[in-house]
N, CA, C and O atoms as a GROMACS GRO file, in nm:
protein
  428
    1MET      N    1  14.680  10.067  13.940
    1MET     CA    2  14.747   9.969  14.022
    1MET      C    3  14.648   9.860  14.060
    1MET      O    4  14.531   9.886  14.088
    2THR      N    5  14.697   9.740  14.059
    2THR     CA    6  14.616   9.625  14.098
    2THR      C    7  14.618   9.611  14.250
    2THR      O    8  14.722   9.625  14.313
    3ILE      N    9  14.502   9.584  14.307
    3ILE     CA   10  14.492   9.566  14.453
    3ILE      C   11  14.524   9.421  14.488
    3ILE      O   12  14.471   9.328  14.428
    4LEU      N   13  14.611   9.405  14.587
    4LEU     CA   14  14.647   9.272  14.635
    4LEU      C   15  14.588   9.249  14.774
    4LEU      O   16  14.562   9.343  14.849
    5ASN      N   17  14.566   9.121  14.804
    5ASN     CA   18  14.518   9.081  14.937
    5ASN      C   19  14.574   8.943  14.968
    5ASN      O   20  14.656   8.890  14.892
    6GLU      N   21  14.531   8.885  15.078
    6GLU     CA   22  14.584   8.756  15.121
    6GLU      C   23  14.564   8.646  15.016
    6GLU      O   24  14.646   8.555  15.006
    7SER      N   25  14.458   8.655  14.939
    7SER     CA   26  14.427   8.546  14.846
    7SER      C   27  14.502   8.554  14.713
    7SER      O   28  14.510   8.454  14.641
    8ASN      N   29  14.557   8.670  14.678
    8ASN     CA   30  14.620   8.680  14.545
    8ASN      C   31  14.765   8.727  14.544
    8ASN      O   32  14.827   8.729  14.438
    9ILE      N   33  14.820   8.765  14.657
    9ILE     CA   34  14.954   8.825  14.656
    9ILE      C   35  15.063   8.728  14.612
    9ILE      O   36  15.153   8.766  14.538
   10GLN      N   37  15.058   8.604  14.656
   10GLN     CA   38  15.164   8.509  14.623
   10GLN      C   39  15.167   8.478  14.473
   10GLN      O   40  15.273   8.483  14.411
   11ASP      N   41  15.051   8.445  14.417
   11ASP     CA   42  15.047   8.411  14.274
   11ASP      C   43  15.076   8.532  14.186
   11ASP      O   44  15.141   8.518  14.082
   12THR      N   45  15.030   8.647  14.226
   12THR     CA   46  15.044   8.768  14.144
   12THR      C   47  15.189   8.814  14.136
   12THR      O   48  15.232   8.865  14.032
   13THR      N   49  15.264   8.799  14.243
   13THR     CA   50  15.401   8.852  14.246
   13THR      C   51  15.509   8.747  14.226
   13THR      O   52  15.627   8.775  14.247
   14LYS      N   53  15.472   8.627  14.186
   14LYS     CA   54  15.572   8.520  14.177
   14LYS      C   55  15.662   8.531  14.054
   14LYS      O   56  15.770   8.471  14.052
   15LYS      N   57  15.622   8.605  13.952
   15LYS     CA   58  15.705   8.620  13.833
   15LYS      C   59  15.720   8.766  13.798
   15LYS      O   60  15.624   8.843  13.801
   16GLY      N   61  15.841   8.804  13.764
   16GLY     CA   62  15.866   8.939  13.717
   16GLY      C   63  15.897   9.037  13.828
   16GLY      O   64  15.912   9.000  13.944
   17LEU      N   65  15.906   9.162  13.789
   17LEU     CA   66  15.938   9.271  13.880
   17LEU      C   67  15.809   9.335  13.929
   17LEU      O   68  15.723   9.373  13.849
   18SER      N   69  15.795   9.347  14.061
   18SER     CA   70  15.674   9.400  14.122
   18SER      C   71  15.708   9.507  14.224
   18SER      O   72  15.800   9.490  14.304
   19LEU      N   73  15.635   9.617  14.221
   19LEU     CA   74  15.647   9.720  14.322
   19LEU      C   75  15.516   9.720  14.400
   19LEU      O   76  15.410   9.754  14.347
   20ILE      N   77  15.524   9.682  14.527
   20ILE     CA   78  15.406   9.672  14.612
   20ILE      C   79  15.404   9.788  14.710
   20ILE      O   80  15.503   9.814  14.780
   21THR      N   81  15.294   9.858  14.715
   21THR     CA   82  15.275   9.968  14.809
   21THR      C   83  15.183   9.920  14.920
   21THR      O   84  15.069   9.881  14.894
   22PHE      N   85  15.232   9.924  15.043
   22PHE     CA   86  15.150   9.893  15.160
   22PHE      C   87  15.107  10.027  15.218
   22PHE      O   88  15.191  10.108  15.257
   23ALA      N   89  14.976  10.050  15.223
   23ALA     CA   90  14.926  10.182  15.262
   23ALA      C   91  14.788  10.170  15.325
   23ALA      O   92  14.728  10.062  15.330
   24ALA      N   93  14.738  10.284  15.373
   24ALA     CA   94  14.605  10.291  15.432
   24ALA      C   95  14.534  10.414  15.375
   24ALA      O   96  14.596  10.517  15.350
   25ASP      N   97  14.403  10.401  15.357
   25ASP     CA   98  14.326  10.512  15.301
   25ASP      C   99  14.328  10.636  15.389
   25ASP      O  100  14.319  10.748  15.338
   26TRP      N  101  14.340  10.619  15.519
   26TRP     CA  102  14.338  10.732  15.613
   26TRP      C  103  14.472  10.806  15.620
   26TRP      O  104  14.482  10.913  15.680
   27CYS      N  105  14.574  10.751  15.558
   27CYS     CA  106  14.710  10.805  15.563
   27CYS      C  107  14.731  10.905  15.449
   27CYS      O  108  14.726  10.868  15.332
   28VAL      N  109  14.753  11.032  15.484
   28VAL     CA  110  14.770  11.137  15.383
   28VAL      C  111  14.893  11.112  15.296
   28VAL      O  112  14.886  11.126  15.174
   29ALA      N  113  15.004  11.076  15.357
   29ALA     CA  114  15.126  11.048  15.280
   29ALA      C  115  15.104  10.930  15.184
   29ALA      O  116  15.157  10.929  15.073
   30CYS      N  117  15.026  10.831  15.228
   30CYS     CA  118  14.995  10.716  15.144
   30CYS      C  119  14.916  10.758  15.021
   30CYS      O  120  14.944  10.714  14.910
   31THR      N  121  14.818  10.844  15.042
   31THR     CA  122  14.735  10.891  14.931
   31THR      C  123  14.818  10.967  14.830
   31THR      O  124  14.803  10.948  14.709
   32LYS      N  125  14.906  11.053  14.877
   32LYS     CA  126  14.993  11.129  14.787
   32LYS      C  127  15.087  11.038  14.708
   32LYS      O  128  15.105  11.056  14.588
   33LEU      N  129  15.146  10.940  14.776
   33LEU     CA  130  15.236  10.848  14.709
   33LEU      C  131  15.160  10.762  14.608
   33LEU      O  132  15.209  10.739  14.497
   34THR      N  133  15.044  10.715  14.644
   34THR     CA  134  14.964  10.632  14.554
   34THR      C  135  14.929  10.707  14.427
   34THR      O  136  14.930  10.649  14.318
   35GLU      N  137  14.898  10.835  14.439
   35GLU     CA  138  14.870  10.916  14.320
   35GLU      C  139  14.991  10.920  14.228
   35GLU      O  140  14.977  10.908  14.106
   36LYS      N  141  15.110  10.937  14.284
   36LYS     CA  142  15.233  10.942  14.204
   36LYS      C  143  15.262  10.807  14.139
   36LYS      O  144  15.304  10.800  14.024
   37LEU      N  145  15.239  10.701  14.215
   37LEU     CA  146  15.263  10.567  14.161
   37LEU      C  147  15.165  10.533  14.048
   37LEU      O  148  15.201  10.464  13.952
   38THR      N  149  15.043  10.581  14.060
   38THR     CA  150  14.945  10.560  13.953
   38THR      C  151  14.990  10.631  13.826
   38THR      O  152  14.976  10.576  13.717
   39VAL      N  153  15.043  10.751  13.839
   39VAL     CA  154  15.097  10.823  13.723
   39VAL      C  155  15.212  10.744  13.661
   39VAL      O  156  15.217  10.727  13.540
   40LEU      N  157  15.302  10.696  13.744
   40LEU     CA  158  15.416  10.618  13.695
   40LEU      C  159  15.371  10.489  13.629
   40LEU      O  160  15.422  10.452  13.524
   41ASP      N  161  15.275  10.422  13.690
   41ASP     CA  162  15.220  10.298  13.634
   41ASP      C  163  15.161  10.325  13.496
   41ASP      O  164  15.183  10.248  13.403
   42ASN      N  165  15.086  10.433  13.482
   42ASN     CA  166  15.025  10.467  13.354
   42ASN      C  167  15.128  10.506  13.248
   42ASN      O  168  15.108  10.482  13.129
   43ARG      N  169  15.239  10.566  13.293
   43ARG     CA  170  15.346  10.605  13.199
   43ARG      C  171  15.424  10.484  13.150
   43ARG      O  172  15.459  10.476  13.032
   44ILE      N  173  15.452  10.392  13.239
   44ILE     CA  174  15.538  10.278  13.205
   44ILE      C  175  15.460  10.173  13.125
   44ILE      O  176  15.503  10.134  13.017
   45LYS      N  177  15.350  10.128  13.177
   45LYS     CA  178  15.262  10.029  13.112
   45LYS      C  179  15.336   9.932  13.019
   45LYS      O  180  15.316   9.933  12.898
   46ASN      N  181  15.419   9.851  13.079
   46ASN     CA  182  15.486   9.748  13.002
   46ASN      C  183  15.501   9.623  13.088
   46ASN      O  184  15.453   9.619  13.201
   47ASP      N  185  15.566   9.523  13.035
   47ASP     CA  186  15.579   9.397  13.107
   47ASP      C  187  15.699   9.393  13.201
   47ASP      O  188  15.721   9.292  13.268
   48ARG      N  189  15.777   9.502  13.207
   48ARG     CA  190  15.898   9.498  13.289
   48ARG      C  191  15.871   9.514  13.438
   48ARG      O  192  15.942   9.455  13.520
   49ILE      N  193  15.769   9.591  13.476
   49ILE     CA  194  15.738   9.612  13.617
   49ILE      C  195  15.588   9.627  13.634
   49ILE      O  196  15.520   9.690  13.552
   50SER      N  197  15.537   9.567  13.740
   50SER     CA  198  15.395   9.578  13.773
   50SER      C  199  15.380   9.649  13.906
   50SER      O  200  15.459   9.628  13.998
   51PHE      N  201  15.279   9.734  13.915
   51PHE     CA  202  15.254   9.812  14.035
   51PHE      C  203  15.132   9.756  14.109
   51PHE      O  204  15.028   9.729  14.049
   52TYR      N  205  15.149   9.737  14.240
   52TYR     CA  206  15.042   9.678  14.322
   52TYR      C  207  15.020   9.761  14.448
   52TYR      O  208  15.107   9.836  14.491
   53TYR      N  209  14.901   9.744  14.505
   53TYR     CA  210  14.861   9.819  14.624
   53TYR      C  211  14.800   9.723  14.725
   53TYR      O  212  14.714   9.642  14.690
   54VAL      N  213  14.844   9.732  14.849
   54VAL     CA  214  14.784   9.655  14.959
   54VAL      C  215  14.728   9.755  15.060
   54VAL      O  216  14.801   9.838  15.113
   55ASP      N  217  14.598   9.747  15.085
   55ASP     CA  218  14.534   9.828  15.189
   55ASP      C  219  14.550   9.752  15.320
   55ASP      O  220  14.489   9.646  15.338
   56VAL      N  221  14.632   9.804  15.409
   56VAL     CA  222  14.663   9.732  15.533
   56VAL      C  223  14.542   9.717  15.625
   56VAL      O  224  14.538   9.626  15.708
   57ASP      N  225  14.444   9.805  15.610
   57ASP     CA  226  14.322   9.792  15.690
   57ASP      C  227  14.235   9.677  15.638
   57ASP      O  228  14.165   9.612  15.716
   58GLU      N  229  14.240   9.654  15.507
   58GLU     CA  230  14.163   9.544  15.447
   58GLU      C  231  14.237   9.410  15.456
   58GLU      O  232  14.174   9.304  15.452
   59SER      N  233  14.369   9.415  15.466
   59SER     CA  234  14.451   9.293  15.470
   59SER      C  235  14.550   9.300  15.586
   59SER      O  236  14.671   9.307  15.563
   60PRO      N  237  14.501   9.299  15.709
   60PRO     CA  238  14.590   9.315  15.824
   60PRO      C  239  14.691   9.201  15.842
   60PRO      O  240  14.798   9.221  15.899
   61MET      N  241  14.658   9.083  15.794
   61MET     CA  242  14.752   8.971  15.806
   61MET      C  243  14.876   8.994  15.718
   61MET      O  244  14.986   8.953  15.754
   62LEU      N  245  14.857   9.058  15.604
   62LEU     CA  246  14.972   9.089  15.518
   62LEU      C  247  15.063   9.191  15.583
   62LEU      O  248  15.185   9.183  15.570
   63GLU      N  249  15.004   9.285  15.653
   63GLU     CA  250  15.083   9.384  15.726
   63GLU      C  251  15.177   9.315  15.826
   63GLU      O  252  15.294   9.352  15.838
   64LEU      N  253  15.125   9.217  15.895
   64LEU     CA  254  15.207   9.142  15.992
   64LEU      C  255  15.308   9.052  15.921
   64LEU      O  256  15.426   9.050  15.957
   65GLU      N  257  15.261   8.979  15.823
   65GLU     CA  258  15.347   8.884  15.751
   65GLU      C  259  15.465   8.954  15.684
   65GLU      O  260  15.575   8.898  15.677
   66TRP      N  261  15.444   9.074  15.634
   66TRP     CA  262  15.548   9.147  15.562
   66TRP      C  263  15.622   9.246  15.652
   66TRP      O  264  15.704   9.324  15.604
   67ASN      N  265  15.594   9.243  15.782
   67ASN     CA  266  15.662   9.330  15.879
   67ASN      C  267  15.655   9.478  15.842
   67ASN      O  268  15.756   9.548  15.838
   68ILE      N  269  15.535   9.524  15.815
   68ILE     CA  270  15.513   9.664  15.780
   68ILE      C  271  15.493   9.743  15.908
   68ILE      O  272  15.401   9.715  15.985
   69SER      N  273  15.579   9.842  15.931
   69SER     CA  274  15.567   9.923  16.053
   69SER      C  275  15.549  10.071  16.024
   69SER      O  276  15.520  10.149  16.115
   70HIS      N  277  15.566  10.112  15.899
   70HIS     CA  278  15.550  10.252  15.860
   70HIS      C  279  15.464  10.258  15.734
   70HIS      O  280  15.463  10.166  15.652
   71TYR      N  281  15.393  10.369  15.720
   71TYR     CA  282  15.308  10.387  15.602
   71TYR      C  283  15.348  10.516  15.531
   71TYR      O  284  15.376  10.616  15.596
   72PRO      N  285  15.351  10.513  15.402
   72PRO     CA  286  15.346  10.397  15.315
   72PRO      C  287  15.481  10.326  15.311
   72PRO      O  288  15.585  10.385  15.339
   73THR      N  289  15.478  10.199  15.277
   73THR     CA  290  15.599  10.121  15.256
   73THR      C  291  15.597  10.066  15.114
   73THR      O  292  15.497  10.010  15.069
   74LEU      N  293  15.707  10.084  15.044
   74LEU     CA  294  15.724  10.028  14.909
   74LEU      C  295  15.818   9.910  14.917
   74LEU      O  296  15.925   9.919  14.978
   75ILE      N  297  15.779   9.799  14.856
   75ILE     CA  298  15.866   9.682  14.848
   75ILE      C  299  15.881   9.644  14.701
   75ILE      O  300  15.783   9.619  14.631
   76LEU      N  301  16.005   9.641  14.656
   76LEU     CA  302  16.034   9.599  14.519
   76LEU      C  303  16.074   9.453  14.522
   76LEU      O  304  16.162   9.412  14.598
   77MET      N  305  16.007   9.374  14.440
   77MET     CA  306  16.031   9.230  14.436
   77MET      C  307  16.062   9.183  14.294
   77MET      O  308  16.018   9.243  14.196
   78LYS      N  309  16.138   9.075  14.287
   78LYS     CA  310  16.161   9.007  14.159
   78LYS      C  311  16.141   8.859  14.182
   78LYS      O  312  16.210   8.798  14.264
   79ASP      N  313  16.047   8.802  14.109
   79ASP     CA  314  16.018   8.659  14.118
   79ASP      C  315  15.999   8.615  14.264
   79ASP      O  316  16.061   8.518  14.308
   80SER      N  317  15.915   8.686  14.337
   80SER     CA  318  15.880   8.657  14.477
   80SER      C  319  15.990   8.685  14.578
   80SER      O  320  15.972   8.659  14.697
   81LYS      N  321  16.102   8.738  14.534
   81LYS     CA  322  16.212   8.769  14.625
   81LYS      C  323  16.219   8.920  14.646
   81LYS      O  324  16.220   8.997  14.550
   82GLU      N  325  16.224   8.961  14.774
   82GLU     CA  326  16.233   9.104  14.804
   82GLU      C  327  16.372   9.155  14.767
   82GLU      O  328  16.473   9.100  14.811
   83LEU      N  329  16.375   9.261  14.686
   83LEU     CA  330  16.501   9.324  14.650
   83LEU      C  331  16.533   9.439  14.743
   83LEU      O  332  16.647   9.456  14.785
   84SER      N  333  16.430   9.518  14.774
   84SER     CA  334  16.453   9.638  14.854
   84SER      C  335  16.320   9.691  14.905
   84SER      O  336  16.214   9.660  14.852
   85ARG      N  337  16.328   9.773  15.012
   85ARG     CA  338  16.209   9.840  15.064
   85ARG      C  339  16.245   9.977  15.116
   85ARG      O  340  16.359  10.004  15.155
   86THR      N  341  16.145  10.063  15.116
   86THR     CA  342  16.160  10.198  15.168
   86THR      C  343  16.025  10.244  15.220
   86THR      O  344  15.921  10.188  15.184
   87SER      N  345  16.026  10.344  15.305
   87SER     CA  346  15.902  10.396  15.362
   87SER      C  347  15.894  10.546  15.347
   87SER      O  348  15.996  10.615  15.339
   88GLY      N  349  15.773  10.596  15.345
   88GLY     CA  350  15.749  10.739  15.341
   88GLY      C  351  15.710  10.789  15.203
   88GLY      O  352  15.726  10.720  15.102
   89ASN      N  353  15.657  10.910  15.201
   89ASN     CA  354  15.618  10.974  15.077
   89ASN      C  355  15.743  11.015  14.999
   89ASN      O  356  15.841  11.061  15.058
   90MET      N  357  15.740  10.999  14.868
   90MET     CA  358  15.853  11.036  14.783
   90MET      C  359  15.802  11.108  14.660
   90MET      O  360  15.687  11.093  14.619
   91GLU      N  361  15.890  11.186  14.601
   91GLU     CA  362  15.859  11.249  14.473
   91GLU      C  363  15.879  11.146  14.362
   91GLU      O  364  15.945  11.043  14.382
   92LEU      N  365  15.824  11.173  14.246
   92LEU     CA  366  15.831  11.080  14.133
   92LEU      C  367  15.974  11.043  14.098
   92LEU      O  368  16.004  10.926  14.073
   93GLN      N  369  16.064  11.142  14.095
   93GLN     CA  370  16.205  11.114  14.063
   93GLN      C  371  16.269  11.022  14.168
   93GLN      O  372  16.350  10.936  14.133
   94GLU      N  373  16.234  11.040  14.295
   94GLU     CA  374  16.287  10.955  14.401
   94GLU      C  375  16.239  10.811  14.386
   94GLU      O  376  16.315  10.717  14.411
   95ILE      N  377  16.115  10.794  14.345
   95ILE     CA  378  16.061  10.660  14.323
   95ILE      C  379  16.138  10.591  14.211
   95ILE      O  380  16.177  10.475  14.224
   96LYS      N  381  16.161  10.663  14.102
   96LYS     CA  382  16.236  10.608  13.989
   96LYS      C  383  16.378  10.570  14.031
   96LYS      O  384  16.428  10.464  13.994
   97LYS      N  385  16.442  10.656  14.110
   97LYS     CA  386  16.577  10.627  14.158
   97LYS      C  387  16.579  10.505  14.249
   97LYS      O  388  16.669  10.422  14.241
   98PHE      N  389  16.478  10.494  14.336
   98PHE     CA  390  16.467  10.377  14.424
   98PHE      C  391  16.458  10.249  14.343
   98PHE      O  392  16.527  10.151  14.372
   99ILE      N  393  16.374  10.249  14.242
   99ILE     CA  394  16.357  10.130  14.156
   99ILE      C  395  16.488  10.100  14.083
   99ILE      O  396  16.535   9.986  14.085
  100ALA      N  397  16.547  10.200  14.020
  100ALA     CA  398  16.671  10.179  13.943
  100ALA      C  399  16.784  10.130  14.032
  100ALA      O  400  16.857  10.038  13.995
  101ALA      N  401  16.800  10.191  14.149
  101ALA     CA  402  16.908  10.151  14.240
  101ALA      C  403  16.887  10.009  14.291
  101ALA      O  404  16.982   9.933  14.303
  102SER      N  405  16.764   9.974  14.320
  102SER     CA  406  16.733   9.840  14.370
  102SER      C  407  16.761   9.733  14.264
  102SER      O  408  16.813   9.626  14.294
  103ILE      N  409  16.727   9.764  14.142
  103ILE     CA  410  16.751   9.669  14.032
  103ILE      C  411  16.901   9.654  14.009
  103ILE      O  412  16.951   9.542  13.996
  104THR      N  413  16.971   9.765  14.002
  104THR     CA  414  17.115   9.763  13.977
  104THR      C  415  17.190   9.687  14.086
  104THR      O  416  17.281   9.609  14.057
  105THR      N  417  17.152   9.709  14.211
  105THR     CA  418  17.220   9.646  14.324
  105THR      C  419  17.193   9.497  14.332
  105THR      O  420  17.280   9.420  14.373
  106ASN      N  421  17.073   9.455  14.295
  106ASN     CA  422  17.031   9.316  14.319
  106ASN      C  423  17.029   9.226  14.197
  106ASN      O  424  16.999   9.107  14.210
  107LEU      N  425  17.060   9.277  14.081
  107LEU     CA  426  17.055   9.191  13.962
  107LEU      C  427  17.192   9.169  13.903
  107LEU      O  428  17.206   9.099  13.803
   0.00000   0.00000   0.00000
């Protein structure tokens, strides 16, 4: 997963489908979810969806700007537009369902 911060988030997510994880290193649920997302990112490896990570401790302004109140938070975006968001640790199948449902509902 590519790490995003205040300087690169806008340009990086302006085209295509992006799944952004807002998390913190000290958060156990975040670590577990990030591991699953890394597996999914490695399995998919195509141009249809990109996986990104924001460390809220390193980028606190993004946490405020994106109204993040729970960790971890996943935000699915298409061409800079938020399609859907969810919070909490999920299993791999739940992540896939979240992505599929968000795409189906919003496209």
